[in-house]
mmCIF file of C-alpha atoms in Angstrom:
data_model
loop_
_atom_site.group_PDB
_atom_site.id
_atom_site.type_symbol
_atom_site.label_atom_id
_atom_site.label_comp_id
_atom_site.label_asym_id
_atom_site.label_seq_id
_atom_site.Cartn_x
_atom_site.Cartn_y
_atom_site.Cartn_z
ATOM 1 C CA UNK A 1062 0.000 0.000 0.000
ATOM 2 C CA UNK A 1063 2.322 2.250 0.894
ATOM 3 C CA UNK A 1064 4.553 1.717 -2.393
ATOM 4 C CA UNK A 1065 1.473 2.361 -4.142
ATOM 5 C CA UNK A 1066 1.310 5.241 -2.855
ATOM 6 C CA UNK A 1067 4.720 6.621 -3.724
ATOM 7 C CA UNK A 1068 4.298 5.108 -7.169
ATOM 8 C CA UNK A 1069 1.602 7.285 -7.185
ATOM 9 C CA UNK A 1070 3.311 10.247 -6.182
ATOM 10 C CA UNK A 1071 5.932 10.232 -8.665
ATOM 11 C CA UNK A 1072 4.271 8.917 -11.813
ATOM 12 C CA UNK A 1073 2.087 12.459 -10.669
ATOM 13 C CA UNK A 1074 5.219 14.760 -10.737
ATOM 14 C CA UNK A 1075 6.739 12.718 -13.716
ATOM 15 C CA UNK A 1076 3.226 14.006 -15.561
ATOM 16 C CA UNK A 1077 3.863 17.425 -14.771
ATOM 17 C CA UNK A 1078 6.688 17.180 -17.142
ATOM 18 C CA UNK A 1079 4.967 15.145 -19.689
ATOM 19 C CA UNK A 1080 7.078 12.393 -18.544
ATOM 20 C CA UNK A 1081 5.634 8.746 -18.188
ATOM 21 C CA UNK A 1082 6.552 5.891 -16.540
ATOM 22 C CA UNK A 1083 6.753 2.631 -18.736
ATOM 23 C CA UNK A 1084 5.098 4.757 -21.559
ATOM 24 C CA UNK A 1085 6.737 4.655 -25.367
ATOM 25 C CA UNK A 1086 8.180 7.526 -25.994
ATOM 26 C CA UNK A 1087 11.809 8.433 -26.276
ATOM 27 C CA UNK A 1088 11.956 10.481 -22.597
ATOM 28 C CA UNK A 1089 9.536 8.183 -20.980
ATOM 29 C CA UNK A 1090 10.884 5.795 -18.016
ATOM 30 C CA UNK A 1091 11.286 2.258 -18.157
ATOM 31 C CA UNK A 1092 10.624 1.193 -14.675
ATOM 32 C CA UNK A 1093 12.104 -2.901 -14.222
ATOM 33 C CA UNK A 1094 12.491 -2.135 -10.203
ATOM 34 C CA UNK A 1095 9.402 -1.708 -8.032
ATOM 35 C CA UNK A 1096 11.438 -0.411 -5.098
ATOM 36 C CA UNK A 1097 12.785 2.615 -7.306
ATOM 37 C CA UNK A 1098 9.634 4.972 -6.300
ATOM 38 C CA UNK A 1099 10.750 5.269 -2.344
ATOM 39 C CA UNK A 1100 13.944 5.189 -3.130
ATOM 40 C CA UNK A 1101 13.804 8.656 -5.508
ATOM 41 C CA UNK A 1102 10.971 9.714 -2.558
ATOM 42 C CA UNK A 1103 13.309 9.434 0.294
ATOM 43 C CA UNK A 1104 16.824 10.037 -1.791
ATOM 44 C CA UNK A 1105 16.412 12.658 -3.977
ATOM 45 C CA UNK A 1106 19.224 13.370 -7.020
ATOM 46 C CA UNK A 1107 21.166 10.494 -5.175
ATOM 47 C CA UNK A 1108 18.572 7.414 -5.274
ATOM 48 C CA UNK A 1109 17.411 9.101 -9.023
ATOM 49 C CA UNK A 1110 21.367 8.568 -10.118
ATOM 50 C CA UNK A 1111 22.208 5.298 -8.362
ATOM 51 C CA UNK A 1112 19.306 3.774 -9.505
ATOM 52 C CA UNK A 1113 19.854 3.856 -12.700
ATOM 53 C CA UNK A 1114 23.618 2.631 -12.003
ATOM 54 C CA UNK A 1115 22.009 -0.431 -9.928
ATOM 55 C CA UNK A 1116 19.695 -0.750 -13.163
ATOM 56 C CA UNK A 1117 16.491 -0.270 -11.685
ATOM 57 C CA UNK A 1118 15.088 2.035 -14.578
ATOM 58 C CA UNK A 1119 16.096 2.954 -17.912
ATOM 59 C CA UNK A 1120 15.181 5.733 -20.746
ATOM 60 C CA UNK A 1121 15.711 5.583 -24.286
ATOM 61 C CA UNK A 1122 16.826 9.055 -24.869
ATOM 62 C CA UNK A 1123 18.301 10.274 -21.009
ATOM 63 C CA UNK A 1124 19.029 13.733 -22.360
ATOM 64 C CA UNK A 1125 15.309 14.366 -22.970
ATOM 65 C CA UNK A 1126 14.306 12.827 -20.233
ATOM 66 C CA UNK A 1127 16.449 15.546 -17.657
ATOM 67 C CA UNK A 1128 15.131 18.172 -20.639
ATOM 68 C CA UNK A 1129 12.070 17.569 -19.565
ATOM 69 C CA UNK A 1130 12.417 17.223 -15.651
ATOM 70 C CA UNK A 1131 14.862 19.993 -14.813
ATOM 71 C CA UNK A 1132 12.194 22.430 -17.422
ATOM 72 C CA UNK A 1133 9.394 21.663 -15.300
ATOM 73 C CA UNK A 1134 11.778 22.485 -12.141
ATOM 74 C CA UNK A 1135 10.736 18.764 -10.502
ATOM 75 C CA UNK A 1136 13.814 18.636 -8.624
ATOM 76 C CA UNK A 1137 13.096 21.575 -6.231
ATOM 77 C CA UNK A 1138 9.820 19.285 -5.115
ATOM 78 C CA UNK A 1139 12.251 16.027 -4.041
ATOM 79 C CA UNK A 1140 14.722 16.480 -1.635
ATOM 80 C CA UNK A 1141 16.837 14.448 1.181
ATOM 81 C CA UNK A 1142 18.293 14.897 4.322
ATOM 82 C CA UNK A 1143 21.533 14.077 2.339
ATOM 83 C CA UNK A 1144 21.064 17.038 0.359
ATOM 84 C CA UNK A 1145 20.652 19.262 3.884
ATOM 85 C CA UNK A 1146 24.002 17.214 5.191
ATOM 86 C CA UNK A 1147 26.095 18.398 2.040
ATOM 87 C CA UNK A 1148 24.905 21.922 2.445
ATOM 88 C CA UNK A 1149 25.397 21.808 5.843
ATOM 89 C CA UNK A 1150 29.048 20.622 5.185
ATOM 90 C CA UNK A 1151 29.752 22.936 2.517
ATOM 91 C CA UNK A 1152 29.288 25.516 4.964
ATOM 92 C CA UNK A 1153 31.485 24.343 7.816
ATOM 93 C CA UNK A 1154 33.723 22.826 6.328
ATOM 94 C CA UNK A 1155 36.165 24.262 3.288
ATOM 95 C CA UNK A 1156 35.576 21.444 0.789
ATOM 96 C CA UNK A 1157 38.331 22.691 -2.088
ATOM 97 C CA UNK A 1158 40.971 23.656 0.744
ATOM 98 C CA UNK A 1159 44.637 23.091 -0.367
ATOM 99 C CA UNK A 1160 44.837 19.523 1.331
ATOM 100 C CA UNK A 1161 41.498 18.336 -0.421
ATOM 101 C CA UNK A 1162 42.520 20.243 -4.126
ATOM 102 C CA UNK A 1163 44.046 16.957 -5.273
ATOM 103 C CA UNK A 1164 40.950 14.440 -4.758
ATOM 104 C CA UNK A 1165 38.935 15.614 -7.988
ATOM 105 C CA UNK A 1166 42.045 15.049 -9.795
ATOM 106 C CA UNK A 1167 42.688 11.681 -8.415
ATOM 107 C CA UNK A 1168 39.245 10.384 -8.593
ATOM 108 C CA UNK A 1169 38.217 11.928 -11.970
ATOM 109 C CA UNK A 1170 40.679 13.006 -14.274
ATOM 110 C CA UNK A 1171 42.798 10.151 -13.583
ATOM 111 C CA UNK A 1172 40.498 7.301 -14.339
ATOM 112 C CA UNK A 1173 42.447 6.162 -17.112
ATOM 113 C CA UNK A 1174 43.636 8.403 -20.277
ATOM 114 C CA UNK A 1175 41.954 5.018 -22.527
ATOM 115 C CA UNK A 1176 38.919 6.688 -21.779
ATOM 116 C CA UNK A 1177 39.340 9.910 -22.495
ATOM 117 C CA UNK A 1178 41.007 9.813 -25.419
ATOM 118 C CA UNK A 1179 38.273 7.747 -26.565
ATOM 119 C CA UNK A 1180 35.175 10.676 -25.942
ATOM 120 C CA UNK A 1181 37.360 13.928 -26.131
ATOM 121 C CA UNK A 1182 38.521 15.549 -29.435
ATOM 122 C CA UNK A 1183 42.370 15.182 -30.937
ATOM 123 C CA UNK A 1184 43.680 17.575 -28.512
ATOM 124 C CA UNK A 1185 42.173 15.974 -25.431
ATOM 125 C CA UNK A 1186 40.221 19.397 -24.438
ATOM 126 C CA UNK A 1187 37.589 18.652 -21.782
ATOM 127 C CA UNK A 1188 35.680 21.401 -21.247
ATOM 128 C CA UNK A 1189 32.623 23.206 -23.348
ATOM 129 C CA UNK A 1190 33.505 24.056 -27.245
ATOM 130 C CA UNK A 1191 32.853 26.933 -29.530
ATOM 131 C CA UNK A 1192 29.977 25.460 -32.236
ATOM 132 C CA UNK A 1193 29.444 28.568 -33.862
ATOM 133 C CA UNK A 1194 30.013 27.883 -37.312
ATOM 134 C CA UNK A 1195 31.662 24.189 -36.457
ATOM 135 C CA UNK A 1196 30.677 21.005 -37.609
ATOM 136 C CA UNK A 1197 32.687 18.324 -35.678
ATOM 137 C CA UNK A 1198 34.033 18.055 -31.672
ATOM 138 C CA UNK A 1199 37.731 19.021 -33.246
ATOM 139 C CA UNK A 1200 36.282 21.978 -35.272
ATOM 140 C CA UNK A 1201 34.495 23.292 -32.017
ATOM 141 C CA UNK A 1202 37.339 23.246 -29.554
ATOM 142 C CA UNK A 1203 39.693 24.536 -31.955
ATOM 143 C CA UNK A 1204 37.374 27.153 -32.261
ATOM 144 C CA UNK A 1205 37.515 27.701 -28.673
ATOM 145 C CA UNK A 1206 40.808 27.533 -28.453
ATOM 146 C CA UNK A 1207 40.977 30.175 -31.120
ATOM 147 C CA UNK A 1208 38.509 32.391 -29.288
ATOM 148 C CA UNK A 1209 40.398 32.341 -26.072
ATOM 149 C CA UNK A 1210 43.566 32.978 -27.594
ATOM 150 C CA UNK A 1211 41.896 36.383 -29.165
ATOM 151 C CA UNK A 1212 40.422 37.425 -26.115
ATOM 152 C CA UNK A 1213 43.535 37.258 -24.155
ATOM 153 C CA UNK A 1214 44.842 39.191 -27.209
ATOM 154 C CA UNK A 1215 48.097 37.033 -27.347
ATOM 155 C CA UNK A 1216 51.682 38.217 -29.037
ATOM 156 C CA UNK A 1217 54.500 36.265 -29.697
ATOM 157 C CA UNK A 1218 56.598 36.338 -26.574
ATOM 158 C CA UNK A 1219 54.206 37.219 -24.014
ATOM 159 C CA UNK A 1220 54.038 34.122 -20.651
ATOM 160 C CA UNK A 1221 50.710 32.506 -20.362
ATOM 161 C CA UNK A 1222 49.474 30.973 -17.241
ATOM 162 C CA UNK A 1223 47.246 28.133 -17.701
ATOM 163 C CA UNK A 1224 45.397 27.268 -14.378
ATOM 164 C CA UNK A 1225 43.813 23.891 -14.684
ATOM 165 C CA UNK A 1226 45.566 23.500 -17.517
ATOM 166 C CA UNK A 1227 43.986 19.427 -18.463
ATOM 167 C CA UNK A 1228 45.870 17.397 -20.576
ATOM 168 C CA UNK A 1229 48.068 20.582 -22.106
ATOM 169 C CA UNK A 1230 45.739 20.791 -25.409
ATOM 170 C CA UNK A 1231 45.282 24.784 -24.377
ATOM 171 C CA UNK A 1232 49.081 25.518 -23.874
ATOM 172 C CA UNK A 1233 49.932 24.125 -27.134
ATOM 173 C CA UNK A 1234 47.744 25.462 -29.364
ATOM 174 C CA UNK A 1235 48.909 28.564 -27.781
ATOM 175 C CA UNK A 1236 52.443 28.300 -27.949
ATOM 176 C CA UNK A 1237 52.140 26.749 -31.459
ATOM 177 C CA UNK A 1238 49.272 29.439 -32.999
ATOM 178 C CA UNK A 1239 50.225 32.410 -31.399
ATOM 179 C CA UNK A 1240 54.255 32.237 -29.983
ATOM 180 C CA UNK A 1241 53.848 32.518 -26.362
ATOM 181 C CA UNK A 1242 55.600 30.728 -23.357
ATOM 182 C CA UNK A 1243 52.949 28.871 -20.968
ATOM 183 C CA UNK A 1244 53.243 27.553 -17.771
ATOM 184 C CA UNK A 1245 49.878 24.730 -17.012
ATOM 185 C CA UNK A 1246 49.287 23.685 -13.916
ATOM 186 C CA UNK A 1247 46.856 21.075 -12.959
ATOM 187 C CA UNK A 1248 46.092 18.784 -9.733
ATOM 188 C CA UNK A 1249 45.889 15.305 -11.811
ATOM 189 C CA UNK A 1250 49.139 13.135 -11.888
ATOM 190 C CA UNK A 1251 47.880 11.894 -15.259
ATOM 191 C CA UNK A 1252 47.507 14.947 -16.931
ATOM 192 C CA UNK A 1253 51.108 16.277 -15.931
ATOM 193 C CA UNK A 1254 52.093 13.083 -17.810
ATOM 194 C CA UNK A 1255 50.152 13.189 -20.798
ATOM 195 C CA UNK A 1256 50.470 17.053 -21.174
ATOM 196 C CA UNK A 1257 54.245 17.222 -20.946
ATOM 197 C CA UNK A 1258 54.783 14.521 -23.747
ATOM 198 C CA UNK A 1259 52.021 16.153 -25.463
ATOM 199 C CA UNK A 1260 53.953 19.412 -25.367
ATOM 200 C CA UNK A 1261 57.292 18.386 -25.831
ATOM 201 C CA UNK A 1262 59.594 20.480 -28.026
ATOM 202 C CA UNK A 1263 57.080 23.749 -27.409
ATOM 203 C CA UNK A 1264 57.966 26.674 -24.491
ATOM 204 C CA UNK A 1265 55.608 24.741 -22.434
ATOM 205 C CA UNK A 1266 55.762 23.643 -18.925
ATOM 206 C CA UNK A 1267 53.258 21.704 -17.341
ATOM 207 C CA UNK A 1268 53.555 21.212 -13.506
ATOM 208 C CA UNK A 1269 51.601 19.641 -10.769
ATOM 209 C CA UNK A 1270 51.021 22.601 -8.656
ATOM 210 C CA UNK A 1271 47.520 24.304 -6.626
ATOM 211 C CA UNK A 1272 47.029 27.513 -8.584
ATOM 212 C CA UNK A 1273 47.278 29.081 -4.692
ATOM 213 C CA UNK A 1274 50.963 28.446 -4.304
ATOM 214 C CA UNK A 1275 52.723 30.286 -7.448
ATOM 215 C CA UNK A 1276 54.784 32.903 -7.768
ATOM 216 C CA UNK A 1277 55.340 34.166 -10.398
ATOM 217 C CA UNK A 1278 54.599 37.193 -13.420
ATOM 218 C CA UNK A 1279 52.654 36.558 -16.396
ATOM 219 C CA UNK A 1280 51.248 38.636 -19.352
ATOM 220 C CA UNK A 1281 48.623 36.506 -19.319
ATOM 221 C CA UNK A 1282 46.297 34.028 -17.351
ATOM 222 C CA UNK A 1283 43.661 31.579 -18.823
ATOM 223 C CA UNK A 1284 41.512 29.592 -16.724
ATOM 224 C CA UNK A 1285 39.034 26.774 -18.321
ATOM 225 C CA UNK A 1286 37.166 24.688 -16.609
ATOM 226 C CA UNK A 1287 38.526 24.476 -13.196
ATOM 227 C CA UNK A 1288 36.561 27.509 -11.453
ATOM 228 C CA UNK A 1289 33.879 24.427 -10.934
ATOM 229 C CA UNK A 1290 36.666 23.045 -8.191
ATOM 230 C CA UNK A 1291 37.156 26.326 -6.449
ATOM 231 C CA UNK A 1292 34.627 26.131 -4.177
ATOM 232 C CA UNK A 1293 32.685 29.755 -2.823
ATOM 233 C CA UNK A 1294 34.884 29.671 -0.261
ATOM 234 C CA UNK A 1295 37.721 30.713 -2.434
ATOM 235 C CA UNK A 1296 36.560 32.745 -5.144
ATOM 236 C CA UNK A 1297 37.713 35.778 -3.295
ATOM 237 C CA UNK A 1298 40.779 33.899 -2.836
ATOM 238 C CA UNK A 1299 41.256 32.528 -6.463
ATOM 239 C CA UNK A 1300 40.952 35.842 -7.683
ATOM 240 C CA UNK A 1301 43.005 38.026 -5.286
ATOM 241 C CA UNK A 1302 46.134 35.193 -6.380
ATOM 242 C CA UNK A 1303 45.639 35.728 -10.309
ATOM 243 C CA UNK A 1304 45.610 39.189 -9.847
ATOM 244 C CA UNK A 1305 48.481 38.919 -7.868
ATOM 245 C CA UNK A 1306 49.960 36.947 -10.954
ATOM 246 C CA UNK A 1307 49.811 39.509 -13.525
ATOM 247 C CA UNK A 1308 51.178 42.025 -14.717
ATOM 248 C CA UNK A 1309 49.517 45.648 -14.593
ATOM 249 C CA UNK A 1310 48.395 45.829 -18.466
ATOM 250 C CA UNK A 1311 47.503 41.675 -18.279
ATOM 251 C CA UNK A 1312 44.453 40.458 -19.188
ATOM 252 C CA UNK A 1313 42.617 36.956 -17.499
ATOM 253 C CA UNK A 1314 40.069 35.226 -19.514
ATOM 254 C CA UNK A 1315 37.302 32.657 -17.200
ATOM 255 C CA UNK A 1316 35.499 29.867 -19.014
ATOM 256 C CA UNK A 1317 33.214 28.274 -16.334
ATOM 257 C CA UNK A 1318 30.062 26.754 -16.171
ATOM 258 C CA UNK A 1319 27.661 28.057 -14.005
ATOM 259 C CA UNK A 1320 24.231 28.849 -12.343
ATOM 260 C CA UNK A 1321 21.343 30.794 -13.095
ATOM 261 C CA UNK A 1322 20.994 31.498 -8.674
ATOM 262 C CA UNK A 1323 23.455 31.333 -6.145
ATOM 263 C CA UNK A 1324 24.486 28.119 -3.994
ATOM 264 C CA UNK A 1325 27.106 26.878 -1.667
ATOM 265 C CA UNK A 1326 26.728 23.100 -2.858
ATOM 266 C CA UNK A 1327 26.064 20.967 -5.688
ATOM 267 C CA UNK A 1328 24.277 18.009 -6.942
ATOM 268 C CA UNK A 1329 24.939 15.294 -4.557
ATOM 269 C CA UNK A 1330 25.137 12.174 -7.090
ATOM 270 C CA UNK A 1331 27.545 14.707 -9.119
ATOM 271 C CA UNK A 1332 29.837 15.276 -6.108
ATOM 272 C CA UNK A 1333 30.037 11.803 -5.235
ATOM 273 C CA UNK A 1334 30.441 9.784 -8.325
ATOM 274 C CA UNK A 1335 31.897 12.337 -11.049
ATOM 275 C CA UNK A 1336 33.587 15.332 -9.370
ATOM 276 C CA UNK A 1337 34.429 15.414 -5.246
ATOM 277 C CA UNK A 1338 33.769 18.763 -4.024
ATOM 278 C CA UNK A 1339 32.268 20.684 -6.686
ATOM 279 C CA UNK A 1340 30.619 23.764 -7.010
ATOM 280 C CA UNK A 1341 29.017 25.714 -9.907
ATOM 281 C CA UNK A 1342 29.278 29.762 -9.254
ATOM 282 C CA UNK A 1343 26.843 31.988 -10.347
ATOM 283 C CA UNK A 1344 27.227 35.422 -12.219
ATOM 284 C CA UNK A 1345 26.830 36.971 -8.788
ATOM 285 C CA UNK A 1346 29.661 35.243 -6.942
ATOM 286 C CA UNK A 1347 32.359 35.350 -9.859
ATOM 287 C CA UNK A 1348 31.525 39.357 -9.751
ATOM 288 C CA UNK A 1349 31.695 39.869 -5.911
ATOM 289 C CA UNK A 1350 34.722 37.269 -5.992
ATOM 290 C CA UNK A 1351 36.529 40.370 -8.306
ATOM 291 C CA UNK A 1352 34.671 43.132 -7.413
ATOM 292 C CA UNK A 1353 37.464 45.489 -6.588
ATOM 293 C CA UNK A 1354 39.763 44.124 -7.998
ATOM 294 C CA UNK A 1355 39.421 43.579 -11.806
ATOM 295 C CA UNK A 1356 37.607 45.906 -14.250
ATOM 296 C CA UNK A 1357 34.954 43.012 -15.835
ATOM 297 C CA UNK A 1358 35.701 43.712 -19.943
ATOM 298 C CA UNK A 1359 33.639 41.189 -21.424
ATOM 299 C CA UNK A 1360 30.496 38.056 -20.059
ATOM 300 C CA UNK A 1361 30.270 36.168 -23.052
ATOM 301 C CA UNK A 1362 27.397 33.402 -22.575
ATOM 302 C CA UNK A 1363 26.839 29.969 -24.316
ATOM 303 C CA UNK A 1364 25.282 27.702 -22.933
ATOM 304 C CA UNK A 1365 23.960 25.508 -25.468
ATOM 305 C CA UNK A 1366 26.913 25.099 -26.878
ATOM 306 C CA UNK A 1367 27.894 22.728 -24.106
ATOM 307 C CA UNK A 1368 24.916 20.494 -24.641
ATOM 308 C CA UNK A 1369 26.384 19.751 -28.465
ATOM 309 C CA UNK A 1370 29.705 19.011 -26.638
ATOM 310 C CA UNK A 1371 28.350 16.608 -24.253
ATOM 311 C CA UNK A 1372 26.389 14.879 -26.986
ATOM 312 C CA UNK A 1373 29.671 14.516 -29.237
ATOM 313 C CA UNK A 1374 31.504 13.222 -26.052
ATOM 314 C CA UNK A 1375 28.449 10.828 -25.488
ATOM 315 C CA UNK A 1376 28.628 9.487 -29.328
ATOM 316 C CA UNK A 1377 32.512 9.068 -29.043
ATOM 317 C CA UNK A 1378 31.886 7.130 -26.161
ATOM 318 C CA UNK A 1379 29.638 4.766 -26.693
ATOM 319 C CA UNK A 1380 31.178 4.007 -29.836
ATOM 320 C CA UNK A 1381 33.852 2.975 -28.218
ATOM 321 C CA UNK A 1382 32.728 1.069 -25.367
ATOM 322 C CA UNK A 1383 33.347 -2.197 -26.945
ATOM 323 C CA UNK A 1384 36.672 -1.256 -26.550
ATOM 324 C CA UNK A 1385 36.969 0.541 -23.435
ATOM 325 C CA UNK A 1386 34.953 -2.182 -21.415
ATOM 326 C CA UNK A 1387 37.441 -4.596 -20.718
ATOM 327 C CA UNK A 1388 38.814 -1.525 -18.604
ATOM 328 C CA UNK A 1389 35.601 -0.585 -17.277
ATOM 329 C CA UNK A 1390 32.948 -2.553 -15.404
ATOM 330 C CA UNK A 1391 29.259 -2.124 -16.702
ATOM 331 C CA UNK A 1392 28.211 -0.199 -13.737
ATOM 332 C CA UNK A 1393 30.574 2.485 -15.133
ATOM 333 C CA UNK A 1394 29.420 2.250 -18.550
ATOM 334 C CA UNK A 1395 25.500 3.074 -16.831
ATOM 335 C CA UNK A 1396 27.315 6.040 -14.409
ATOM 336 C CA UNK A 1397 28.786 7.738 -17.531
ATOM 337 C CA UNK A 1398 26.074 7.868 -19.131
ATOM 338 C CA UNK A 1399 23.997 9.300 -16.645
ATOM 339 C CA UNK A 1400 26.756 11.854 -15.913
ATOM 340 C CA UNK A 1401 27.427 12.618 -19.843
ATOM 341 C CA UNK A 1402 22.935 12.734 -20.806
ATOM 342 C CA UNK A 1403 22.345 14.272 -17.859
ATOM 343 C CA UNK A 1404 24.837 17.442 -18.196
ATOM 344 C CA UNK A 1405 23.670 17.542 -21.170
ATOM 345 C CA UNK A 1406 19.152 17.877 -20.411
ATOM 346 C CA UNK A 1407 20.533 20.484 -18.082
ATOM 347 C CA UNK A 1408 22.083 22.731 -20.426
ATOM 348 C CA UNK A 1409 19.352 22.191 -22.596
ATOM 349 C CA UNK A 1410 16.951 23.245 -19.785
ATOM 350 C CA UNK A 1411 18.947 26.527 -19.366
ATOM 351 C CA UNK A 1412 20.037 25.064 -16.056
ATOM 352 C CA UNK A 1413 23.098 25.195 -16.346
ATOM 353 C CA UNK A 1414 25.216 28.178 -18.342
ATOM 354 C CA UNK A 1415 28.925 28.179 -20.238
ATOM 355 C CA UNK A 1416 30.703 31.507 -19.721
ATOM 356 C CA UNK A 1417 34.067 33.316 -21.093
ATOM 357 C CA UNK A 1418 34.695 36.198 -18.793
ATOM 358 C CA UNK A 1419 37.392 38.713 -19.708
ATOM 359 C CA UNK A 1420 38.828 41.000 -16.623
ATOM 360 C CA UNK A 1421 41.265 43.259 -16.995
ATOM 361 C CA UNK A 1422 43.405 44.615 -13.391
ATOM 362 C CA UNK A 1423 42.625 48.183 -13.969
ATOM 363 C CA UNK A 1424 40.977 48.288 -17.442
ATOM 364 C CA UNK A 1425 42.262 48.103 -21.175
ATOM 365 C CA UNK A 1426 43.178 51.923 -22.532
ATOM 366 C CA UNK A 1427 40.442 52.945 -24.589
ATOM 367 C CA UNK A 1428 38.478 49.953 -23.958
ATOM 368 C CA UNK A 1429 37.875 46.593 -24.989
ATOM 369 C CA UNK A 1430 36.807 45.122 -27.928
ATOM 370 C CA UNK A 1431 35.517 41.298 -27.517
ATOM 371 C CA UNK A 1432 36.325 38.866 -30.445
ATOM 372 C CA UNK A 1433 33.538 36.291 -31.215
#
């Protein structure tokens, strides 16, 4: 009876987003596990996400299915004391201090470059491309790459800092397109490997360093898609040490994803299974976190563009999973998916945003004019 009743409950807030359960089209439910309706009840995001890892549920099209969801705003009607213990956390506790910057790295970027080099692009970029005008994953980040490199407004000579620099695909399209010397630094073992080998021969060094303890002068500073590890905590922080970094006529260029409200936590299944201690800032935050000390030269916003790239990366990878799984157990091949359709409903929700932000110490001479 009391199953019944939670069935009840959330085949009636799956029909507020035109969402069925066992019905036949492409974002309805497949339900194969009675238990899964108190479970989502009493777990929120968490018993949603390991659910569908244990199998309990599928979806032909998972993208549409979080489209549809996260549009109708369902996930602000299910929540778990879980999701009050991680905010509670994230408040006390400083979950992207120094001594925990290294666990995201260790626990997600190095799973194993096999699998990354399987779903990412040539140069191994893993963050949200550029598809304005592109028609493959390469095209897009090369596009981006392209687009950063014009916004920081490189010259031949200048010294780029990369912070979070990934596997090094950033730093060498910049030293190779545009002449510059780069320093990357990133907090995954793996990535120090692959980047230095990748950049071998170019003024490139990639070290395994927290951006918090450099010192050093650069004409320039790039960060992509590592403000999601900073935590609100340190925004202030992260942005009082890059300024510290540059020089007086320097220019730093943000790409981050990030929220439409402010938050001091994240999606619990997110945090625990794809990235430890993770935190998306809003447009608020990133300007209080440099208010005072940057002049803010450019917000350049989209979004949508990162549900294309999370689309290609799904494609790549399951193409390849006959490959990658004797590497991988099955459970992982269910968890990526999740993570990689997921991402990708909420950017096509408008949940989530992509943004390039261009600050300046104390403001370009006659103003600045933003490539696109």
């Amino acid at each position: 009876m009391q199953n019944q009743r939670l069935q009840n409950k959330v085949e009636e807030l799956l029909s507020l987003a035109g969402v069925s359960v066992n019905g036949s089209r492409p974002w309805d439910i497949q339900v194969h596990d009675e238990r899964l309706y108190a479970r989502v009840m009493a777990q929120g995001s968490m018993g949603l996400g390991e659910s569908y890892m244990d199998g309990w549920w599928d979806c032909p099209e998972l993208d549409q299915f979080f489209y549809h969801v996260l549009s109708a705003e369902l996930e602000s009607q299910v929540k778990s004391w879980k999701e009050t213990f991680n905010l509670a956390k994230a408040w006390l506790i400083n979950m992207q201090s120094p001594s925990r910057a290294t666990k995201v790295g260790e626990h997600h970027y190095d799973l194993g470059k096999d699998l990354y080099q399987a779903m990412l692009d040539s140069r191994m970029i893993y963050s949200g491309a550029y598809w304005n005008g592109a028609q493959t994953l390469d095209q897009a980040q090369e596009a981006k790459l392209d687009l950063l490199c014009r916004k920081l407004d490189l010259k031949p000579g200048m010294r780029l800092l990369d912070i979070g620099c990934g596997w090094g695909g950033t730093a060498q399209y910049a030293a190779e397109h545009y002449g510059v010397e780069v320093v990357g630094v990133t907090v995954s073992e793996e990535q120090v490997a692959f980047g230095r080998e990748l950049c071998r021969g170019l003024p490139v060094e990639i070290r395994y360093q927290d951006y918090r303890s450099i010192d050093e002068t650069f004409d320039r500073v790039v960060s992509v898609g590592m403000f999601e590890h900073v935590g609100w905590k340190n925004y202030r922080t992260f942005m009082a040490a890059v300024k510290s970094l540059m020089s007086e006529d320097g220019l730093f260029v943000l790409q981050s994803i990030g929220r439409n409200t402010s938050a001091r936590g994240c999606d619990p299944w997110i945090v625990k299974y794809i990235f430890p201690n993770s935190m998306l800032p809003s447009a608020r935050q990133i300007c209080e976190a440099s208010e005072g000390l940057f002049v803010l030269e450019d917000w350049h916003s989209f979004g949508p563009d990162y549900d294309t790239t999370l689309m290609a990366w799904f494609s790549r990878f399951q193409d390849s999973w006959d490959r990658l799984k004797a590497n991988y157990p099955e459970r992982f091949y269910r968890m990526w998916t999740y993570y990689l359709l997921s991402c990708a409903g909420s950017f096509r929700a408008r949940k989530n945003q992509l943004w390039q932000v261009v600050l300046s110490p104390k403001g370009v001479p006659g103003g600045y004019r933003a490539p696109r």
